[in-house]
mmCIF file of C-alpha atoms in Angstrom:
data_model
loop_
_atom_site.group_PDB
_atom_site.id
_atom_site.type_symbol
_atom_site.label_atom_id
_atom_site.label_comp_id
_atom_site.label_asym_id
_atom_site.label_seq_id
_atom_site.Cartn_x
_atom_site.Cartn_y
_atom_site.Cartn_z
ATOM 1 C CA MET A 83 -11.753 -35.446 -45.426
ATOM 2 C CA VAL A 84 -12.427 -34.754 -49.149
ATOM 3 C CA PHE A 85 -13.128 -38.293 -50.433
ATOM 4 C CA GLY A 86 -15.059 -38.764 -47.314
ATOM 5 C CA ARG A 87 -17.606 -36.372 -47.217
ATOM 6 C CA SER A 88 -19.573 -37.555 -50.140
ATOM 7 C CA LEU A 89 -18.440 -41.289 -50.224
ATOM 8 C CA THR A 90 -18.330 -42.882 -53.377
ATOM 9 C CA GLU A 91 -16.692 -45.434 -55.492
ATOM 10 C CA SER A 92 -14.638 -43.031 -57.840
ATOM 11 C CA ARG A 93 -14.045 -41.094 -54.461
ATOM 12 C CA LEU A 94 -12.883 -44.749 -53.376
ATOM 13 C CA ILE A 95 -10.494 -45.263 -55.515
ATOM 14 C CA SER A 96 -9.373 -41.920 -56.280
ATOM 15 C CA SER A 97 -8.358 -41.514 -52.134
ATOM 16 C CA ALA A 98 -6.470 -45.370 -52.627
ATOM 17 C CA ASN A 99 -4.889 -44.390 -55.827
ATOM 18 C CA TYR A 100 -3.732 -40.603 -54.115
ATOM 19 C CA VAL A 101 -2.387 -43.034 -50.606
ATOM 20 C CA ARG A 102 -0.275 -45.736 -53.243
ATOM 21 C CA THR A 103 1.632 -42.807 -54.915
ATOM 22 C CA GLU A 104 2.394 -40.804 -51.498
ATOM 23 C CA LEU A 105 3.771 -43.389 -49.243
ATOM 24 C CA PRO A 106 7.245 -44.450 -51.187
ATOM 25 C CA THR A 107 7.486 -41.128 -52.182
ATOM 26 C CA ARG A 108 8.066 -39.704 -48.529
ATOM 27 C CA ILE A 109 9.527 -43.085 -47.139
ATOM 28 C CA SER A 110 12.270 -43.056 -48.974
ATOM 29 C CA HIS A 111 12.490 -39.429 -47.770
ATOM 30 C CA ARG A 112 13.332 -40.421 -44.453
ATOM 31 C CA ILE A 113 15.586 -43.326 -45.878
ATOM 32 C CA ARG A 114 17.745 -40.332 -47.011
ATOM 33 C CA ASP A 115 17.699 -38.855 -43.591
ATOM 34 C CA MET A 116 19.181 -42.181 -42.214
ATOM 35 C CA GLN A 117 21.795 -42.886 -45.491
ATOM 36 C CA GLN A 118 23.286 -39.584 -44.348
ATOM 37 C CA LEU A 119 23.821 -39.417 -40.286
ATOM 38 C CA PRO A 120 26.760 -40.342 -39.278
ATOM 39 C CA TYR A 121 28.264 -43.999 -40.160
ATOM 40 C CA VAL A 122 28.738 -45.188 -36.884
ATOM 41 C CA VAL A 123 25.003 -44.125 -35.999
ATOM 42 C CA VAL A 124 23.589 -45.581 -38.958
ATOM 43 C CA THR A 125 25.278 -49.421 -37.570
ATOM 44 C CA ASN A 126 23.665 -48.920 -34.262
ATOM 45 C CA SER A 127 20.946 -52.746 -34.347
ATOM 46 C CA HIS A 128 18.800 -50.375 -33.045
ATOM 47 C CA ILE A 129 18.191 -47.785 -36.298
ATOM 48 C CA SER A 130 19.522 -50.642 -38.861
ATOM 49 C CA GLU A 131 16.223 -52.727 -38.027
ATOM 50 C CA VAL A 132 14.176 -49.780 -38.882
ATOM 51 C CA TYR A 133 16.194 -48.428 -42.615
ATOM 52 C CA ASP A 134 15.274 -52.213 -42.973
ATOM 53 C CA LEU A 135 11.810 -52.348 -41.966
ATOM 54 C CA TYR A 136 11.449 -47.836 -44.222
ATOM 55 C CA TYR A 137 13.143 -49.891 -47.701
ATOM 56 C CA ASN A 138 11.309 -53.796 -47.449
ATOM 57 C CA ALA A 139 8.265 -50.505 -47.214
ATOM 58 C CA PHE A 140 9.154 -48.392 -49.909
ATOM 59 C CA ASP A 141 9.661 -51.248 -52.306
ATOM 60 C CA THR A 142 6.512 -52.826 -51.820
ATOM 61 C CA PHE A 143 4.444 -49.408 -51.783
ATOM 62 C CA ARG A 144 6.494 -48.350 -55.122
ATOM 63 C CA LYS A 145 5.462 -51.240 -57.037
ATOM 64 C CA VAL A 146 1.540 -51.351 -56.271
ATOM 65 C CA LYS A 147 0.479 -50.710 -59.839
ATOM 66 C CA GLU A 148 -2.969 -48.210 -60.220
ATOM 67 C CA ILE A 149 -5.969 -49.503 -58.499
ATOM 68 C CA LYS A 150 -9.582 -48.733 -61.120
ATOM 69 C CA THR A 151 -10.950 -51.754 -58.889
ATOM 70 C CA LEU A 152 -12.720 -52.353 -55.743
ATOM 71 C CA GLU A 153 -11.111 -55.234 -55.541
ATOM 72 C CA ASP A 154 -7.744 -54.045 -56.138
ATOM 73 C CA ASN A 155 -8.419 -51.773 -53.548
ATOM 74 C CA ASP A 156 -9.516 -54.044 -51.426
ATOM 75 C CA ARG A 157 -5.693 -56.228 -52.326
ATOM 76 C CA PHE A 158 -3.664 -52.627 -51.263
ATOM 77 C CA CYS A 159 -5.760 -52.679 -48.288
ATOM 78 C CA LYS A 160 -4.399 -55.963 -47.277
ATOM 79 C CA THR A 161 -0.453 -54.670 -47.915
ATOM 80 C CA ILE A 162 -2.162 -51.458 -45.668
ATOM 81 C CA ARG A 163 -2.428 -53.339 -42.851
ATOM 82 C CA THR A 164 0.648 -55.891 -42.802
ATOM 83 C CA MET A 165 2.731 -52.749 -43.216
ATOM 84 C CA LEU A 166 1.228 -51.015 -40.382
ATOM 85 C CA LYS A 167 1.834 -54.170 -38.068
ATOM 86 C CA ALA A 168 5.026 -54.149 -38.923
ATOM 87 C CA HIS A 169 5.986 -50.735 -37.872
ATOM 88 C CA LEU A 170 4.537 -50.951 -34.808
ATOM 89 C CA THR A 171 8.196 -51.490 -33.794
ATOM 90 C CA VAL A 172 9.681 -48.137 -35.192
ATOM 91 C CA ILE A 173 9.232 -46.235 -32.307
ATOM 92 C CA PRO A 174 11.153 -48.173 -29.685
ATOM 93 C CA LYS A 175 13.788 -48.877 -31.758
ATOM 94 C CA LEU A 176 13.677 -45.131 -32.624
ATOM 95 C CA ALA A 177 13.915 -44.209 -29.111
ATOM 96 C CA MET A 178 16.714 -46.891 -27.611
ATOM 97 C CA GLY A 179 18.774 -46.631 -30.925
ATOM 98 C CA ILE A 180 18.629 -42.390 -30.295
ATOM 99 C CA LEU A 181 19.307 -43.049 -26.745
ATOM 100 C CA GLU A 182 22.282 -44.996 -27.637
ATOM 101 C CA CYS A 183 23.460 -42.940 -29.897
ATOM 102 C CA SER A 184 24.242 -39.452 -27.967
ATOM 103 C CA GLY A 185 27.336 -39.405 -27.465
ATOM 104 C CA LEU A 186 28.496 -39.783 -30.980
ATOM 105 C CA MET A 187 26.094 -37.191 -32.624
ATOM 106 C CA ASP A 188 24.996 -33.317 -31.256
ATOM 107 C CA PRO A 189 22.004 -34.254 -29.409
ATOM 108 C CA LYS A 190 20.951 -31.113 -31.938
ATOM 109 C CA GLY A 191 21.216 -33.364 -34.845
ATOM 110 C CA LEU A 192 19.582 -36.473 -33.334
ATOM 111 C CA ASP A 193 16.618 -34.384 -31.483
ATOM 112 C CA LYS A 194 15.953 -32.889 -35.989
ATOM 113 C CA PHE A 195 16.366 -36.257 -37.231
ATOM 114 C CA MET A 196 14.468 -38.308 -34.408
ATOM 115 C CA ASN A 197 11.991 -34.457 -35.044
ATOM 116 C CA THR A 198 11.684 -34.955 -38.460
ATOM 117 C CA ILE A 199 11.242 -39.209 -38.641
ATOM 118 C CA LEU A 200 8.187 -38.943 -35.972
ATOM 119 C CA ARG A 201 6.469 -36.315 -38.037
ATOM 120 C CA SER A 202 6.697 -37.914 -41.315
ATOM 121 C CA ARG A 203 5.427 -41.246 -39.639
ATOM 122 C CA ILE A 204 1.715 -39.440 -38.235
ATOM 123 C CA SER A 205 1.238 -38.419 -41.381
ATOM 124 C CA ARG A 206 2.321 -41.620 -43.503
ATOM 125 C CA ARG A 207 -0.245 -43.581 -41.049
ATOM 126 C CA VAL A 208 -2.346 -40.776 -41.083
ATOM 127 C CA ILE A 209 -3.067 -40.765 -44.979
ATOM 128 C CA ALA A 210 -2.809 -44.506 -44.890
ATOM 129 C CA GLU A 211 -5.297 -45.499 -41.487
ATOM 130 C CA GLN A 212 -7.580 -42.731 -42.904
ATOM 131 C CA HIS A 213 -7.947 -44.676 -46.330
ATOM 132 C CA LEU A 214 -7.866 -47.868 -44.273
ATOM 133 C CA ALA A 215 -11.439 -46.317 -42.210
ATOM 134 C CA LEU A 216 -12.643 -44.676 -45.472
ATOM 135 C CA THR A 217 -12.973 -48.392 -47.149
ATOM 136 C CA ASP A 218 -13.919 -50.229 -43.863
ATOM 137 C CA THR A 219 -16.977 -47.648 -43.875
ATOM 138 C CA PHE A 220 -17.514 -47.608 -47.686
ATOM 139 C CA HIS A 221 -17.672 -52.370 -46.769
ATOM 140 C CA ALA A 222 -20.474 -51.043 -44.185
ATOM 141 C CA PRO A 223 -23.870 -52.964 -44.145
ATOM 142 C CA TRP A 224 -25.248 -49.600 -42.687
ATOM 143 C CA PHE A 225 -23.230 -47.577 -45.899
ATOM 144 C CA SER A 226 -25.345 -45.789 -49.093
ATOM 145 C CA PRO A 227 -22.356 -44.175 -51.362
ATOM 146 C CA GLY A 228 -22.305 -40.235 -51.891
ATOM 147 C CA ALA A 229 -24.828 -40.097 -48.640
ATOM 148 C CA LYS A 230 -24.076 -36.881 -46.552
ATOM 149 C CA LEU A 231 -22.919 -37.103 -43.275
ATOM 150 C CA SER A 232 -24.161 -35.119 -39.794
ATOM 151 C CA GLU A 233 -22.251 -33.452 -38.059
ATOM 152 C CA SER A 234 -21.571 -36.579 -35.086
ATOM 153 C CA GLU A 235 -19.840 -38.341 -37.020
ATOM 154 C CA PHE A 236 -16.212 -39.520 -37.991
ATOM 155 C CA ILE A 237 -15.016 -39.090 -41.866
ATOM 156 C CA GLY A 238 -12.226 -41.971 -41.234
ATOM 157 C CA GLU A 239 -10.220 -41.141 -38.414
ATOM 158 C CA VAL A 240 -11.847 -37.336 -38.208
ATOM 159 C CA PHE A 241 -14.060 -36.442 -35.793
ATOM 160 C CA LEU A 242 -16.008 -33.755 -36.998
ATOM 161 C CA LYS A 243 -17.365 -33.070 -33.022
ATOM 162 C CA CYS A 244 -14.906 -33.588 -31.297
ATOM 163 C CA MET A 245 -15.972 -32.035 -27.604
ATOM 164 C CA ALA A 246 -12.575 -30.597 -25.852
ATOM 165 C CA LYS A 247 -14.704 -31.640 -22.510
ATOM 166 C CA GLU A 248 -15.488 -35.189 -22.396
ATOM 167 C CA VAL A 249 -11.549 -35.850 -23.972
ATOM 168 C CA VAL A 250 -9.833 -34.646 -20.593
ATOM 169 C CA GLU A 251 -12.609 -36.273 -18.314
ATOM 170 C CA ARG A 252 -12.590 -39.118 -20.199
ATOM 171 C CA CYS A 253 -8.042 -39.573 -20.063
ATOM 172 C CA GLY A 254 -8.582 -37.878 -16.472
ATOM 173 C CA GLN A 255 -10.261 -40.988 -15.646
ATOM 174 C CA THR A 256 -8.200 -43.484 -17.464
ATOM 175 C CA THR A 257 -5.041 -41.702 -15.493
ATOM 176 C CA ARG A 258 -6.370 -41.732 -12.345
ATOM 177 C CA ASP A 259 -7.327 -45.320 -12.697
ATOM 178 C CA ILE A 260 -3.407 -46.213 -14.040
ATOM 179 C CA ALA A 261 -2.584 -43.461 -10.063
ATOM 180 C CA ARG A 262 -4.567 -46.034 -8.563
ATOM 181 C CA ARG A 263 -2.869 -48.960 -9.820
ATOM 182 C CA ALA A 264 0.538 -47.798 -9.707
ATOM 183 C CA TYR A 265 0.250 -46.072 -6.097
ATOM 184 C CA GLY A 266 -2.518 -48.636 -4.043
ATOM 185 C CA PRO A 267 -5.981 -48.519 -3.112
ATOM 186 C CA ASP A 268 -4.648 -45.845 -0.348
ATOM 187 C CA VAL A 269 -3.029 -43.130 -1.532
ATOM 188 C CA PRO A 270 -5.219 -40.086 -2.933
ATOM 189 C CA ILE A 271 -5.348 -39.580 -5.931
ATOM 190 C CA PRO A 272 -6.160 -35.686 -6.250
ATOM 191 C CA GLU A 273 -9.702 -34.424 -8.907
ATOM 192 C CA ILE A 274 -9.156 -33.118 -11.479
ATOM 193 C CA ARG A 275 -11.584 -30.353 -12.061
ATOM 194 C CA ILE A 276 -12.479 -28.860 -15.279
ATOM 195 C CA ASP A 277 -13.805 -24.994 -16.341
ATOM 196 C CA GLY A 278 -13.844 -22.390 -19.269
ATOM 197 C CA HIS A 279 -15.484 -22.929 -22.552
ATOM 198 C CA LEU A 280 -17.306 -26.155 -21.437
ATOM 199 C CA ASP A 281 -19.243 -26.419 -25.055
ATOM 200 C CA ALA A 282 -15.802 -26.103 -27.776
ATOM 201 C CA SER A 283 -15.793 -28.827 -30.106
ATOM 202 C CA PHE A 284 -13.430 -29.102 -33.068
ATOM 203 C CA PRO A 285 -12.837 -31.354 -35.631
ATOM 204 C CA TYR A 286 -9.979 -33.383 -34.900
ATOM 205 C CA ILE A 287 -8.467 -36.874 -35.290
ATOM 206 C CA LEU A 288 -8.677 -38.152 -31.256
ATOM 207 C CA SER A 289 -6.511 -40.546 -30.596
ATOM 208 C CA HIS A 290 -4.191 -37.680 -31.234
ATOM 209 C CA LEU A 291 -5.863 -35.253 -29.062
ATOM 210 C CA GLU A 292 -6.494 -38.443 -26.126
ATOM 211 C CA TYR A 293 -2.657 -38.725 -26.578
ATOM 212 C CA ILE A 294 -1.139 -35.357 -25.679
ATOM 213 C CA ILE A 295 -4.021 -34.417 -23.176
ATOM 214 C CA GLY A 296 -3.420 -38.526 -21.469
ATOM 215 C CA GLU A 297 0.147 -37.567 -21.310
ATOM 216 C CA LEU A 298 0.021 -34.251 -20.009
ATOM 217 C CA LEU A 299 -2.156 -34.919 -17.421
ATOM 218 C CA ARG A 300 -0.034 -38.842 -15.924
ATOM 219 C CA ASN A 301 2.751 -36.207 -15.838
ATOM 220 C CA SER A 302 0.488 -34.109 -13.784
ATOM 221 C CA VAL A 303 -1.668 -36.467 -11.156
ATOM 222 C CA GLN A 304 2.248 -38.617 -11.211
ATOM 223 C CA ALA A 305 3.592 -35.627 -9.988
ATOM 224 C CA VAL A 306 0.922 -34.309 -7.208
ATOM 225 C CA VAL A 307 0.675 -37.873 -5.987
ATOM 226 C CA GLU A 308 4.395 -37.584 -5.368
ATOM 227 C CA LYS A 309 4.867 -34.302 -3.945
ATOM 228 C CA HIS A 310 1.966 -35.170 -1.539
ATOM 229 C CA GLN A 311 3.280 -38.604 -0.481
ATOM 230 C CA ARG A 312 6.352 -35.975 0.831
ATOM 231 C CA ARG A 313 4.885 -33.720 2.440
ATOM 232 C CA LYS A 314 5.759 -33.578 6.693
ATOM 233 C CA ASP A 315 2.332 -33.392 8.008
ATOM 234 C CA LYS A 316 1.759 -36.449 6.795
ATOM 235 C CA ASP A 317 2.115 -38.378 9.764
ATOM 236 C CA THR A 318 -0.422 -35.661 11.625
ATOM 237 C CA ILE A 319 -3.066 -35.181 9.038
ATOM 238 C CA PRO A 320 -3.621 -38.368 7.026
ATOM 239 C CA ASP A 321 -6.427 -37.737 4.961
ATOM 240 C CA ARG A 322 -5.608 -34.358 4.023
ATOM 241 C CA LEU A 323 -6.339 -34.431 -0.059
ATOM 242 C CA PRO A 324 -4.082 -32.874 -2.289
ATOM 243 C CA PRO A 325 -4.714 -30.137 -4.352
ATOM 244 C CA PRO A 326 -6.985 -30.485 -7.891
ATOM 245 C CA ILE A 327 -5.327 -30.730 -10.742
ATOM 246 C CA GLU A 328 -7.179 -27.220 -12.749
ATOM 247 C CA VAL A 329 -8.052 -27.527 -16.762
ATOM 248 C CA THR A 330 -8.807 -24.854 -18.391
ATOM 249 C CA ILE A 331 -10.724 -24.747 -22.207
ATOM 250 C CA CYS A 332 -10.574 -21.442 -23.736
ATOM 251 C CA GLU A 333 -12.276 -20.849 -27.562
ATOM 252 C CA SER A 334 -11.422 -19.088 -30.371
ATOM 253 C CA SER A 335 -12.387 -19.107 -33.844
ATOM 254 C CA GLN A 336 -9.232 -20.295 -34.613
ATOM 255 C CA HIS A 337 -8.258 -22.362 -31.704
ATOM 256 C CA VAL A 338 -8.605 -24.271 -28.303
ATOM 257 C CA ILE A 339 -6.849 -23.714 -25.889
ATOM 258 C CA ILE A 340 -6.261 -26.084 -22.629
ATOM 259 C CA ARG A 341 -4.513 -25.245 -19.885
ATOM 260 C CA ILE A 342 -3.528 -27.656 -16.957
ATOM 261 C CA SER A 343 -2.153 -26.318 -13.983
ATOM 262 C CA ASP A 344 -1.323 -29.022 -10.735
ATOM 263 C CA GLN A 345 0.933 -28.661 -7.616
ATOM 264 C CA GLY A 346 3.340 -31.138 -7.687
ATOM 265 C CA GLY A 347 6.193 -28.822 -6.965
ATOM 266 C CA GLY A 348 7.780 -28.427 -10.990
ATOM 267 C CA VAL A 349 9.279 -30.390 -13.224
ATOM 268 C CA PRO A 350 14.009 -31.253 -10.830
ATOM 269 C CA HIS A 351 16.216 -29.262 -11.789
ATOM 270 C CA ASP A 352 18.404 -31.580 -13.822
ATOM 271 C CA ILE A 353 15.524 -32.863 -16.473
ATOM 272 C CA LEU A 354 14.174 -29.405 -17.076
ATOM 273 C CA PRO A 355 17.499 -29.353 -20.368
ATOM 274 C CA TYR A 356 16.166 -33.011 -21.583
ATOM 275 C CA MET A 357 12.101 -32.207 -21.547
ATOM 276 C CA TRP A 358 12.105 -31.845 -25.062
ATOM 277 C CA SER A 359 15.362 -33.955 -25.971
ATOM 278 C CA PHE A 360 14.957 -37.377 -27.364
ATOM 279 C CA SER A 361 18.257 -38.115 -26.227
ATOM 280 C CA LYS A 362 18.431 -38.063 -22.117
ATOM 281 C CA GLY A 363 21.219 -37.586 -21.058
ATOM 282 C CA PRO A 364 22.013 -39.239 -17.531
ATOM 283 C CA ALA A 365 18.216 -40.809 -17.395
ATOM 284 C CA SER A 366 19.662 -42.358 -21.195
ATOM 285 C CA GLN A 367 20.195 -45.558 -18.886
ATOM 286 C CA GLN A 368 16.688 -45.959 -16.967
ATOM 287 C CA LEU A 369 14.886 -45.356 -19.852
ATOM 288 C CA LEU A 370 16.842 -47.933 -22.420
ATOM 289 C CA ALA A 371 15.946 -50.812 -19.544
ATOM 290 C CA ASN A 372 11.937 -49.366 -20.280
ATOM 291 C CA LEU A 373 11.622 -48.999 -23.934
ATOM 292 C CA GLY A 374 13.231 -53.105 -23.900
ATOM 293 C CA GLN A 375 9.934 -53.768 -21.730
ATOM 294 C CA VAL A 376 8.104 -52.338 -23.904
ATOM 295 C CA PRO A 377 9.097 -54.026 -27.480
ATOM 296 C CA LYS A 378 5.546 -52.083 -30.139
ATOM 297 C CA LEU A 379 3.939 -48.774 -29.924
ATOM 298 C CA ALA A 380 0.704 -48.043 -31.883
ATOM 299 C CA ALA A 381 0.064 -45.984 -34.424
ATOM 300 C CA THR A 382 -1.414 -43.419 -31.914
ATOM 301 C CA MET A 383 1.300 -45.214 -29.506
ATOM 302 C CA GLN A 384 -0.993 -44.838 -26.533
ATOM 303 C CA GLU A 385 -1.634 -48.750 -27.697
ATOM 304 C CA LEU A 386 1.539 -50.032 -25.735
ATOM 305 C CA GLN A 387 2.302 -54.040 -26.724
ATOM 306 C CA VAL A 388 3.110 -55.146 -23.613
ATOM 307 C CA ASP A 389 2.291 -58.370 -23.815
ATOM 308 C CA ASP A 390 0.314 -60.348 -26.751
ATOM 309 C CA ASP A 391 -2.854 -59.731 -24.857
ATOM 310 C CA HIS A 392 -4.126 -56.490 -25.721
ATOM 311 C CA LYS A 393 -4.754 -55.784 -29.472
ATOM 312 C CA ASP A 394 -3.139 -53.191 -31.236
ATOM 313 C CA HIS A 395 -4.901 -50.521 -34.031
ATOM 314 C CA SER A 396 -4.271 -51.794 -36.741
ATOM 315 C CA GLU A 397 -5.394 -55.355 -35.840
ATOM 316 C CA GLU A 398 -8.512 -54.092 -34.792
ATOM 317 C CA LYS A 399 -9.051 -52.864 -38.320
ATOM 318 C CA GLU A 400 -9.341 -56.239 -38.938
ATOM 319 C CA ASN A 401 -13.022 -56.867 -39.843
ATOM 320 C CA PRO A 402 -14.678 -54.369 -41.626
ATOM 321 C CA ASP A 403 -17.327 -55.324 -41.022
ATOM 322 C CA ASP A 404 -18.201 -54.379 -37.125
ATOM 323 C CA SER A 405 -17.694 -50.958 -37.429
ATOM 324 C CA SER A 406 -17.581 -50.097 -33.963
ATOM 325 C CA GLN A 407 -14.050 -51.833 -33.633
ATOM 326 C CA ASN A 408 -13.098 -49.014 -36.035
ATOM 327 C CA TYR A 409 -12.426 -45.401 -34.516
ATOM 328 C CA GLY A 410 -12.685 -47.063 -30.386
ATOM 329 C CA SER A 411 -11.065 -44.937 -28.001
ATOM 330 C CA SER A 412 -7.010 -46.022 -27.959
ATOM 331 C CA LEU A 413 -7.409 -45.218 -24.177
ATOM 332 C CA ALA A 414 -8.717 -48.318 -23.531
ATOM 333 C CA SER A 415 -5.618 -49.781 -23.761
ATOM 334 C CA LEU A 416 -3.507 -47.381 -22.139
ATOM 335 C CA THR A 417 -3.968 -49.214 -18.761
ATOM 336 C CA SER A 418 -2.222 -51.919 -20.267
ATOM 337 C CA ARG A 419 1.264 -49.557 -19.988
ATOM 338 C CA PRO A 420 2.736 -50.544 -16.394
ATOM 339 C CA PRO A 421 2.644 -48.283 -14.213
ATOM 340 C CA ASN A 422 5.453 -45.831 -13.914
ATOM 341 C CA LEU A 423 7.059 -47.272 -16.430
ATOM 342 C CA ARG A 424 8.464 -44.081 -17.520
ATOM 343 C CA LEU A 425 10.172 -43.725 -21.594
ATOM 344 C CA GLY A 426 11.077 -40.053 -21.875
ATOM 345 C CA MET A 427 9.199 -39.262 -25.526
ATOM 346 C CA GLY A 428 5.732 -38.435 -23.129
ATOM 347 C CA LEU A 429 6.298 -34.336 -23.764
ATOM 348 C CA PRO A 430 8.228 -34.997 -26.419
ATOM 349 C CA LEU A 431 6.273 -36.805 -28.861
ATOM 350 C CA SER A 432 2.915 -35.098 -27.409
ATOM 351 C CA ARG A 433 4.281 -32.116 -28.810
ATOM 352 C CA VAL A 434 5.298 -33.176 -32.734
ATOM 353 C CA TYR A 435 1.203 -34.584 -32.741
ATOM 354 C CA ALA A 436 0.317 -30.495 -32.221
ATOM 355 C CA GLU A 437 2.542 -29.386 -34.085
ATOM 356 C CA TYR A 438 2.057 -31.103 -36.846
ATOM 357 C CA TRP A 439 -1.509 -30.583 -37.158
ATOM 358 C CA ALA A 440 -0.317 -26.270 -36.564
ATOM 359 C CA GLY A 441 -1.267 -26.394 -32.923
ATOM 360 C CA SER A 442 1.464 -26.432 -30.699
ATOM 361 C CA LEU A 443 2.865 -27.468 -26.651
ATOM 362 C CA ALA A 444 4.145 -25.145 -24.277
ATOM 363 C CA LEU A 445 4.907 -26.190 -20.253
ATOM 364 C CA HIS A 446 6.452 -23.793 -17.659
ATOM 365 C CA SER A 447 7.991 -24.865 -14.692
ATOM 366 C CA LEU A 448 7.468 -23.153 -10.957
ATOM 367 C CA GLU A 449 10.073 -24.370 -9.209
ATOM 368 C CA GLY A 450 8.461 -26.146 -6.184
ATOM 369 C CA TYR A 451 5.251 -25.133 -7.043
ATOM 370 C CA GLY A 452 3.793 -26.859 -9.668
ATOM 371 C CA VAL A 453 3.449 -26.842 -13.691
ATOM 372 C CA ASP A 454 0.863 -24.858 -16.331
ATOM 373 C CA ALA A 455 1.006 -26.309 -19.125
ATOM 374 C CA PHE A 456 -0.536 -24.973 -22.429
ATOM 375 C CA LEU A 457 -2.270 -26.909 -25.559
ATOM 376 C CA GLN A 458 -3.075 -24.750 -28.486
ATOM 377 C CA ILE A 459 -5.083 -26.806 -30.787
ATOM 378 C CA SER A 460 -5.175 -25.738 -34.842
ATOM 379 C CA LYS A 461 -9.654 -26.574 -35.510
ATOM 380 C CA LEU A 462 -8.517 -28.548 -39.136
ATOM 381 C CA GLY A 463 -10.222 -27.719 -42.116
ATOM 382 C CA ASN A 464 -10.424 -24.029 -41.432
ATOM 383 C CA LYS A 465 -7.844 -22.985 -42.937
ATOM 384 C CA ASN A 466 -5.983 -23.189 -45.791
ATOM 385 C CA GLU A 467 -2.526 -22.146 -45.401
ATOM 386 C CA GLN A 468 -2.642 -25.110 -42.435
ATOM 387 C CA LEU A 469 -2.601 -27.717 -45.371
ATOM 388 C CA THR A 470 0.113 -25.302 -47.395
ATOM 389 C CA THR A 471 2.716 -26.087 -44.094
ATOM 390 C CA ARG A 472 1.440 -29.419 -43.132
ATOM 391 C CA ALA A 473 2.656 -30.209 -47.320
ATOM 392 C CA THR A 474 5.628 -28.747 -47.211
ATOM 393 C CA MET A 475 6.247 -30.647 -43.592
ATOM 394 C CA ASP A 476 5.853 -34.000 -45.011
ATOM 395 C CA ALA A 477 7.748 -33.057 -48.049
ATOM 396 C CA VAL A 478 11.060 -31.880 -46.602
#
């Protein structure tokens, strides 16, 4: 945001050199993590492929010389785009590797490794995509160097005025559409009601917020529909609507809290111990089969590459002249995910995203009744301590 708030050629080149030095350093830490895994784990075919991808990326980025001109920067951006595309296979491969190795290593150790590698992956993709977005802005025909941006605009990937209510409405509409595809047009879908501080806004990376809220609403809609279909009075009162999902937005000076409450019956007892874990116990084999159908996941994890017809987030950035593509909602391609294809990663990954930006995600399950999910979002850019915390996390 500092590089982009008043963008000039020298600031763009400073941003490029920041990314050039940060990427190989952060990748090298993750290579070291993989080298310290037990030999039987690191020889797993999926984890071994991820290791090769990371080593190739490290080797490529460490050879990039200091960036001094716009032409140097353009070449560097081309390298970044190539790497972002190559690494779309990382999350499914890691997830499959972790599920296959769950009997070979302590689950807590595997989860710690997975959380560290995913958090670091967010940090790298954020700085890489932020720099690509700033470069696209700089080359856009409407851009004039040094011009100040208004509150309603983006600085690279960061949306300055992210409206919580609008994000919930957009995610809600998409998840309800997915549910209709999954259950058929005749099955009643729960309404999503929003109350509280409806004008709450804050600077945030839109695709990250959409991913978390999209996953939470998807879980709620699915649970409510399935519980409603199981009810005993279905034949006598066929048209009764399922109970609504209540979303409450609460804003304070430092945070925005979004509570999502459903009456979907709560989290089943056998799933509860594995809810925040990437190694899923008894459900592992089914999840492995599901992950096999999703060979690539994009940076936001919303854009599931089920087939080649769906463009990923990195490919959208290929055309620097079309600024409308750069900041498109990642929700558009959420609909490409096959209905009911559970990957077992939505909740733990959502928590990694929330905690990376100094927020939190908690779930309270009332068995037999429903779930309350609490997402706390820290407003970006208003506290230096957040930057310090995040820098420490990135360096680990």
